[in-house]
Each structure stands twice: as C-alpha cells, then as structure tokens.
Coordinates of C-alpha atoms in Angstrom, one line a residue:
X257 CA 0.0 0.0 0.0
X258 CA 1.5 3.4 -1.0
X259 CA 2.5 5.7 1.9
X260 CA -0.2 8.1 3.0
X261 CA -0.1 10.8 5.6
X262 CA -2.9 13.2 6.6
X263 CA -2.2 16.7 8.0
X264 CA -4.7 18.7 9.9
X265 CA -5.6 22.0 8.4
X266 CA -8.4 24.3 7.2
X267 CA -8.7 22.2 4.1
X268 CA -7.7 18.6 3.3
X269 CA -3.9 18.1 3.1
X270 CA -2.6 14.7 2.2
X271 CA 0.9 13.4 1.5
X272 CA 0.7 10.2 -0.5
X273 CA 3.2 8.5 -2.7
X274 CA 2.2 7.1 -6.1
X275 CA -1.0 9.0 -6.0
X276 CA -2.2 7.7 -9.4
X277 CA -1.7 4.1 -8.5
X278 CA -5.1 2.5 -8.9
X279 CA -5.0 1.1 -5.4
X280 CA -4.4 4.5 -3.8
X281 CA -7.8 6.1 -3.0
X282 CA -6.3 9.4 -1.8
X283 CA -7.4 11.5 -4.8
X284 CA -10.8 9.7 -5.2
X285 CA -11.6 10.2 -1.5
X286 CA -10.6 13.9 -1.7
X287 CA -12.8 14.5 -4.7
X288 CA -15.8 12.9 -2.9
X289 CA -15.1 15.2 0.0
X290 CA -14.8 18.5 -1.9
X291 CA -16.8 18.0 -5.1
X292 CA -20.5 18.7 -5.2
X293 CA -21.5 15.8 -7.5
X294 CA -20.9 12.1 -7.7
X295 CA -19.3 10.8 -9.7
X296 CA -16.9 13.8 -9.7
X297 CA -16.4 15.8 -12.9
X298 CA -12.9 17.3 -13.2
X299 CA -10.7 19.3 -15.5
X300 CA -7.0 18.7 -15.5
X301 CA -4.3 21.4 -16.0
X302 CA -0.8 19.8 -16.1
X303 CA 2.8 20.9 -16.2
X304 CA 4.5 19.9 -19.5
X305 CA 7.7 19.2 -17.6
X306 CA 6.0 16.6 -15.5
X307 CA 4.1 15.0 -18.4
X308 CA 7.3 14.7 -20.4
X309 CA 9.4 13.3 -17.6
X310 CA 6.9 10.9 -16.0
X311 CA 6.7 7.8 -18.2
X312 CA 3.2 6.8 -19.0
X313 CA 1.6 9.5 -16.8
X314 CA -1.4 10.1 -19.1
X315 CA -2.2 6.4 -19.3
X316 CA -1.9 6.0 -15.5
X317 CA -4.3 9.0 -14.9
X318 CA -6.8 7.6 -17.4
X319 CA -6.8 4.2 -15.7
X320 CA -7.1 5.8 -12.3
X321 CA -10.1 7.9 -13.3
X322 CA -11.8 4.9 -14.9
X323 CA -11.2 2.7 -11.8
X324 CA -12.5 5.3 -9.4
X325 CA -15.4 6.6 -11.5
X326 CA -14.0 10.1 -12.0
X327 CA -15.2 11.9 -15.2
X328 CA -12.6 13.9 -17.1
X329 CA -14.8 16.6 -18.6
X330 CA -12.4 17.7 -21.3
X331 CA -8.9 17.0 -22.7
X332 CA -6.2 18.0 -20.3
X333 CA -4.6 21.4 -20.8
X334 CA -0.8 21.0 -20.7
X335 CA 1.2 24.2 -20.2
X336 CA 4.9 24.8 -19.9
X337 CA 6.2 25.6 -16.5
X338 CA 8.3 28.6 -15.5
X339 CA 7.4 32.3 -14.9
X340 CA 7.1 33.1 -18.5
X341 CA 3.6 31.6 -18.7
X342 CA 2.5 34.0 -16.0
X343 CA 4.0 37.0 -18.0
X344 CA 2.5 36.3 -21.5
X345 CA -0.2 38.9 -21.4
X346 CA -2.7 36.5 -19.9
X347 CA -2.6 34.2 -23.0
X348 CA -2.0 31.0 -21.0
X349 CA -4.5 32.0 -18.3
X350 CA -7.1 32.7 -21.0
X351 CA -6.4 29.3 -22.6
X352 CA -7.1 27.5 -19.3
X353 CA -10.2 29.6 -18.5
X354 CA -11.7 29.1 -22.0
X355 CA -11.1 25.3 -21.7
X356 CA -13.1 25.3 -18.4
X357 CA -16.0 27.2 -19.9
X358 CA -16.0 25.0 -23.0
X359 CA -16.1 21.9 -20.7
X360 CA -19.0 23.3 -18.7
X361 CA -17.0 23.1 -15.5
X362 CA -19.1 24.6 -12.7
X363 CA -19.4 25.1 -9.0
X364 CA -19.9 21.4 -8.3
X365 CA -16.9 20.3 -10.3
X366 CA -13.1 20.7 -9.6
X367 CA -9.9 21.6 -11.4
X368 CA -6.9 19.5 -10.7
X369 CA -3.7 21.5 -11.0
X370 CA -0.7 19.3 -11.4
X371 CA 2.7 21.0 -11.6
X372 CA 5.1 23.4 -10.2
X373 CA 4.2 26.7 -8.6
X374 CA 3.7 28.7 -11.8
X375 CA 1.3 26.1 -13.1
X376 CA -0.6 26.1 -9.8
X377 CA -0.8 29.9 -10.0
X378 CA -2.0 29.9 -13.6
X379 CA -4.6 27.2 -13.1
X380 CA -5.8 28.9 -9.9
X381 CA -6.0 32.3 -11.5
X382 CA -8.1 30.9 -14.4
X383 CA -10.4 28.9 -12.1
X384 CA -11.0 31.9 -9.9
X385 CA -12.1 33.9 -12.9
X386 CA -14.5 31.3 -14.2
X387 CA -18.1 31.4 -13.2
X388 CA -17.2 33.2 -10.0
X389 CA -14.7 30.6 -8.9
X390 CA -14.2 26.9 -9.4
X391 CA -12.7 24.5 -6.7
X392 CA -9.1 23.8 -7.2
X393 CA -7.2 20.8 -6.0
X394 CA -3.5 21.5 -6.0
X395 CA -1.1 18.7 -6.7
X396 CA 2.4 20.3 -6.5
X397 CA 5.3 18.5 -8.3
X398 CA 8.3 20.5 -7.3
X399 CA 9.9 20.7 -3.8
X400 CA 9.3 24.5 -3.6
X401 CA 5.6 24.1 -4.5
X402 CA 5.2 21.2 -2.1
X403 CA 6.5 23.3 0.7
X404 CA 5.0 26.7 -0.1
X405 CA 3.2 27.5 -3.3
X406 CA 0.5 24.9 -2.9
X407 CA -0.7 26.6 0.3
X408 CA -1.0 30.1 -1.1
X409 CA -4.4 31.8 -0.5
X410 CA -4.2 33.6 -3.7
X411 CA -3.3 33.0 -7.4
X412 CA -1.4 35.5 -9.5
X413 CA 0.1 36.3 -12.9
X414 CA 2.7 38.8 -13.8
X415 CA 2.9 42.0 -15.8
X416 CA 6.0 42.4 -17.9
X417 CA 8.0 44.0 -15.1
X418 CA 6.1 43.2 -11.9
X419 CA 5.8 39.6 -10.5
X420 CA 2.3 38.7 -9.3
X421 CA 0.9 42.1 -10.4
X422 CA -2.6 40.6 -11.0
X423 CA -3.8 38.6 -8.0
X424 CA -7.1 37.0 -7.0
X425 CA -8.3 35.2 -3.9
X426 CA -7.9 31.4 -4.5
X427 CA -7.6 29.2 -1.5
X428 CA -7.2 25.5 -2.5
X429 CA -10.1 23.1 -1.9
X430 CA -7.4 20.5 -1.0
X431 CA -3.6 20.0 -1.3
X432 CA -2.4 16.5 -2.4
X433 CA 1.4 16.0 -2.3
X434 CA 3.0 13.1 -4.0
X435 CA 6.7 13.4 -3.2
X436 CA 7.7 11.0 -6.0
X437 CA 7.0 13.7 -8.5
X438 CA 10.0 15.6 -7.2
X439 CA 12.2 13.0 -8.9
X440 CA 11.1 14.5 -12.3
X441 CA 12.7 18.0 -11.7
X442 CA 16.1 19.2 -12.8
X443 CA 19.0 19.4 -10.2
X444 CA 18.6 23.2 -9.9
X445 CA 14.9 23.0 -9.2
X446 CA 15.5 20.2 -6.7
X447 CA 18.2 22.0 -4.7
X448 CA 16.7 25.5 -4.9
X449 CA 13.3 24.1 -3.7
X450 CA 15.0 23.4 -0.4
X451 CA 15.3 27.2 0.0
X452 CA 11.6 27.5 0.6
X453 CA 12.0 25.1 3.6
X454 CA 14.8 27.3 4.9
X455 CA 12.8 30.4 4.4
X456 CA 9.9 29.0 6.4
X457 CA 12.0 27.4 9.2
X458 CA 14.2 30.5 9.7
X459 CA 11.3 32.6 10.9
X460 CA 8.9 29.9 12.2
X461 CA 10.6 26.8 13.5
X462 CA 14.1 26.8 15.1
X463 CA 14.2 23.1 15.7
X464 CA 13.3 22.4 12.0
X465 CA 15.9 24.9 10.9
X466 CA 18.6 23.0 12.7
X467 CA 17.4 19.7 11.2
X468 CA 17.5 21.3 7.8
X469 CA 21.1 22.4 8.2
X470 CA 22.1 18.9 9.1
X471 CA 20.5 17.3 6.0
X472 CA 21.4 20.0 3.4
X473 CA 24.3 18.0 1.9
X474 CA 22.0 15.0 1.4
X475 CA 19.6 17.3 -0.4
X476 CA 22.3 18.3 -2.8
X477 CA 23.1 14.6 -3.4
X478 CA 19.4 14.2 -4.4
X479 CA 18.7 11.9 -1.5
X480 CA 14.9 11.2 -2.0
X481 CA 14.3 10.3 1.6
X482 CA 15.8 13.6 2.8
X483 CA 13.6 15.6 0.5
X484 CA 10.5 13.6 1.3
X485 CA 11.1 14.1 5.0
X486 CA 11.8 17.8 4.6
X487 CA 8.5 18.3 2.8
X488 CA 6.6 16.3 5.4
X489 CA 8.3 18.2 8.3
X490 CA 7.4 21.6 6.7
X491 CA 3.8 20.6 5.9
X492 CA 3.3 19.3 9.4
X493 CA 4.9 22.3 11.0
X494 CA 2.9 24.9 9.1
X495 CA -0.4 22.9 8.8
X496 CA -1.4 24.8 5.7
X497 CA -1.3 28.2 7.5
X498 CA 0.3 31.2 6.0
X499 CA 3.6 32.4 7.5
X500 CA 5.5 35.8 7.5
X501 CA 6.5 36.4 3.9
X502 CA 10.1 36.8 4.8
X503 CA 12.4 37.7 1.8
X504 CA 9.5 37.8 -0.6
X505 CA 9.9 41.4 -1.6
X506 CA 13.5 40.8 -2.7
X507 CA 13.0 37.5 -4.4
X508 CA 10.1 38.8 -6.5
X509 CA 12.2 41.8 -7.6
X510 CA 15.2 39.7 -8.5
X511 CA 13.0 37.5 -10.7
X512 CA 11.4 40.4 -12.5
X513 CA 14.8 42.2 -13.0
X514 CA 16.2 39.1 -14.6
X515 CA 13.3 39.0 -17.1
X516 CA 12.3 35.8 -15.2
X517 CA 15.5 34.1 -16.3
X518 CA 16.6 33.7 -12.7
X519 CA 14.7 30.6 -11.4
X520 CA 12.4 31.3 -8.5
X521 CA 14.2 29.0 -6.1
X522 CA 17.6 30.7 -6.7
X523 CA 16.0 34.1 -6.3
X524 CA 14.5 33.0 -2.9
X525 CA 17.9 31.7 -1.7
X526 CA 19.7 35.0 -2.6
X527 CA 16.9 37.0 -1.1
X528 CA 17.1 35.1 2.2
X529 CA 20.8 35.9 2.4
X530 CA 20.2 39.5 1.7
X531 CA 17.5 39.9 4.4
X532 CA 19.5 37.8 6.9
X533 CA 22.6 40.0 6.4
X534 CA 20.4 43.1 6.8
X535 CA 18.8 41.7 10.0
X536 CA 22.2 41.1 11.5
X537 CA 23.3 44.7 10.5
X538 CA 20.3 46.1 12.3
X539 CA 20.9 44.0 15.4
X540 CA 17.8 41.8 14.9
X541 CA 19.5 38.5 14.2
X542 CA 22.6 36.8 15.6
X543 CA 25.5 36.2 13.3
X544 CA 25.6 32.6 14.3
X545 CA 22.0 32.1 13.3
X546 CA 22.7 33.9 10.0
X547 CA 25.6 31.6 9.4
X548 CA 23.4 28.5 10.1
X549 CA 20.7 29.7 7.6
X550 CA 23.1 30.7 4.8
X551 CA 25.3 27.7 5.2
X552 CA 22.3 25.4 4.8
X553 CA 21.5 27.2 1.6
X554 CA 25.0 26.9 0.3
X555 CA 25.4 23.2 1.3
X556 CA 22.2 22.2 -0.5
X557 CA 23.0 24.0 -3.7
X558 CA 20.3 26.6 -3.5
X559 CA 22.9 29.4 -3.8
X560 CA 24.3 28.1 -7.0
X561 CA 22.6 30.9 -8.8
X562 CA 24.5 33.6 -6.9
X563 CA 27.7 33.7 -9.1
X564 CA 25.5 34.4 -12.1
X565 CA 23.4 37.2 -10.4
X566 CA 26.0 39.8 -9.5
X567 CA 24.6 42.1 -12.3
X568 CA 21.3 42.1 -10.4
X569 CA 22.8 42.7 -7.0
X570 CA 24.9 45.5 -8.3
X571 CA 21.8 47.5 -9.4
X572 CA 20.9 48.7 -6.0
X573 CA 18.4 51.3 -7.2
X574 CA 16.4 48.9 -9.3
X575 CA 16.4 46.2 -6.6
X576 CA 15.2 48.7 -4.0
X577 CA 12.1 49.3 -6.1
X578 CA 11.0 45.9 -4.8
X579 CA 10.3 47.7 -1.5
X580 CA 8.1 50.1 -3.3
X581 CA 6.2 47.3 -5.0
X582 CA 5.8 45.6 -1.7
X583 CA 4.3 48.8 -0.1
X584 CA 1.9 49.2 -3.0
X585 CA 0.7 45.6 -2.6
X586 CA 0.4 45.5 1.2
X587 CA -0.6 49.1 2.0
X588 CA 2.5 49.5 4.2
X589 CA 6.3 49.5 3.7
X590 CA 6.8 47.3 6.7
X591 CA 8.6 44.0 5.9
X592 CA 9.1 40.8 8.0
X593 CA 12.6 39.9 8.9
X594 CA 14.2 37.1 10.9
X595 CA 14.8 37.8 14.6
X596 CA 15.8 35.0 17.0
X597 CA 16.1 31.8 15.1
X598 CA 12.6 30.5 14.3
X599 CA 11.0 33.9 15.0
X600 CA 10.2 36.9 12.9
X601 CA 10.1 40.6 13.6
X602 CA 8.6 43.5 11.5
X603 CA 10.5 46.6 10.5
X604 CA 8.2 49.4 9.6
X605 CA 10.7 51.5 7.7
X606 CA 13.5 49.6 5.9
X607 CA 16.8 51.4 5.9
X608 CA 17.8 51.6 2.3
X609 CA 21.3 52.8 3.0
X610 CA 21.9 49.8 5.2
X611 CA 20.5 47.5 2.4
X612 CA 22.9 49.1 -0.1
X613 CA 25.9 48.2 2.2
X614 CA 24.6 44.7 2.5
X615 CA 24.3 44.4 -1.2
X616 CA 27.9 45.6 -1.7
X617 CA 29.1 42.9 0.6
X618 CA 27.1 40.2 -1.1
X619 CA 28.3 41.5 -4.5
X620 CA 31.9 40.8 -3.5
X621 CA 30.8 37.2 -2.6
X622 CA 29.0 36.7 -5.9
X623 CA 32.1 37.7 -7.8
X624 CA 34.3 35.4 -5.7
X625 CA 36.4 38.3 -4.4

C-alpha cells in the first residue's frame, strides 16, 4: 500500500506516494469530500515538464479515473512551467479559462492543477475567474511548490515587469502532495526548492531549521528520503497556514529584474541571504543564526545561482524598487525579517542605505572576491 499521511488544516492536506496508483484512494476520497457531485467531474491542468518526464503518466491517470469513476470533462490542458507563462499577457490563463468554460466546469466540479508553482498559480487564476470561482485541488510536483506555493491563499500572474501584479483570492479546496513527482525535476529545481524550507523554518521553527542544516548536503546529493522528510516536516509544522512572507519582496524583484530568467528557487535563496545580512546589521538576528541559515542554503546548492546574479545585486536602485512594489501591494512599507532563530520581527521603515551596504558585501561574494 502506498505511503499516505494526513495533515490537519483548514482544508484537506494529504501526503501520498504514487497518487495515481489504482490502489491509492487518496485522490478519489478527496474528490468525494470536496466536489458537489458524484461521480466527480474534473478538468486537469498539467505541467508539461511533469508530463514529459513521467513515463506513462497520461495512461496512468486515465486508468485511475476509470477505476474510481472520475469523469474527465475535457482533454487535459498542458502548459509549460516557468514564470514566462505568467507573463505572457494572460494568454495562457485565458487558454485555461476558456477550456473550463467549454467543458462546462461549474461550481460542483473541480480543477486538478498538477505541476510546479507557476502552473498552480496559472490554473488557480483561471479557475478563480471562471463562473465566480471553481474549486481547485492543488497537486504540487516541485519541492518548492510542495513546501510553499501549494498553500497560497491567492493565485497571481505577472505583468511584464512586476511579479504577481494581478492577483485574485484562490484558496485551495485541497492539497495533495506526491513526493515522488520531485524526482522529475532538474537538479537546480530540486536544490533550490530546499530554499523554501529554509525560508519557512528561519522565521517559524528553530528546531526544524537546525534539522534542515544537518540534511542540506543530502539534499544536494538528491537523497529522496531527505527531500520527502523535509517536505513532510514543513507541511506538518505549518499545517497549511500562511507564514510571514520573509524575503518575498526581494525574491520577486530579483526575478522580474532578470526577465524571469533567474529561477524562483535561486531568487528566494539569494533574497534570504540579503534579508538575513540586513537583519544582522540592524541587530535583529545573531550572526551565528545567519551563518546557520546561509550555510544550509550553500550546502544544499540553493545558492548556485549567486555567481550568475551579480549584475542584479549590483543594481541597488532597481532592486530597492522591490520595497516600493511591496508597499503598494500591502498598503505598508513594513517588511518581515528574521529575529531570533525561528522567530520573525517586523521593520516598519526599511533602511535603504543599510541595504545598499549589505548588497555591496554580497556583491563581493557573488564575484568570488
């Protein structure tokens, strides 16, 4: 029997390996719980990367639906992953939304979003716009999405220069995590996804942060058990609840400055180091704690994007515009920062001069000086 683990939360959260195995009732049970009709009618939005790298996935899904009496209302919509599908002038979002309308997906049906964070965002944005909102079951396939993106209470797409500029409320009807899908991702996505675990633990769970530091090298070696346990520990710790969006302002700005060429996970890792160094400079965080956090990111490979990002870090003025975008989105310039390990603090007025000094220091590191 495939592994299955239920986590308490405000909506169903399940961790189950081999979720499309015909003997695994996790998805079928979840659909019965959240859908308004029986048998359930669903639409499927899938990440092309997952489809291409998972042998026989379409056939397995078809057999699973037939065995469990699940009706696929239309042909699956397969979209490429990556931030560019969120920055294409709503073309991909419109494609998904139109497919839902054409399939007559309604309030008693569900959309299954299978993929990385950008695909979950895109599917959620389209579903939220269709007939006043369609239920979405998120099935994340990347480590970062399993730890964070799957639990977002909103779905967003980008404008050309602003990440997540267009956002709508979209809380998942359920989150189903199959850790085996993480095996399909490239090394950079695997390692950088660990950065989301570090981002959460650094401001929410000191004990978890220490465990993450100890297993970081196993993550870099693509130890599946280490990644599966990391995902499970993070999900159990947060229970589907939101946490202080530490380093988010900076990661989003780095991505948009790069034209979305800098992968999300690498941007998150760099942003964590920037905000930790700033927190130390302002006397909010201990240097030993900063070292623990940043060393974990380095050991797992999440900082492998740093040597290629010095041109972004060098542009202080442009990077600082991320603070302006943050204030516009949240109605306040206050940002969350790490304090004592596993705790967050809020700074109401970020010191831009201090940030500039921090960036100069990190610039030297990125250049290997």
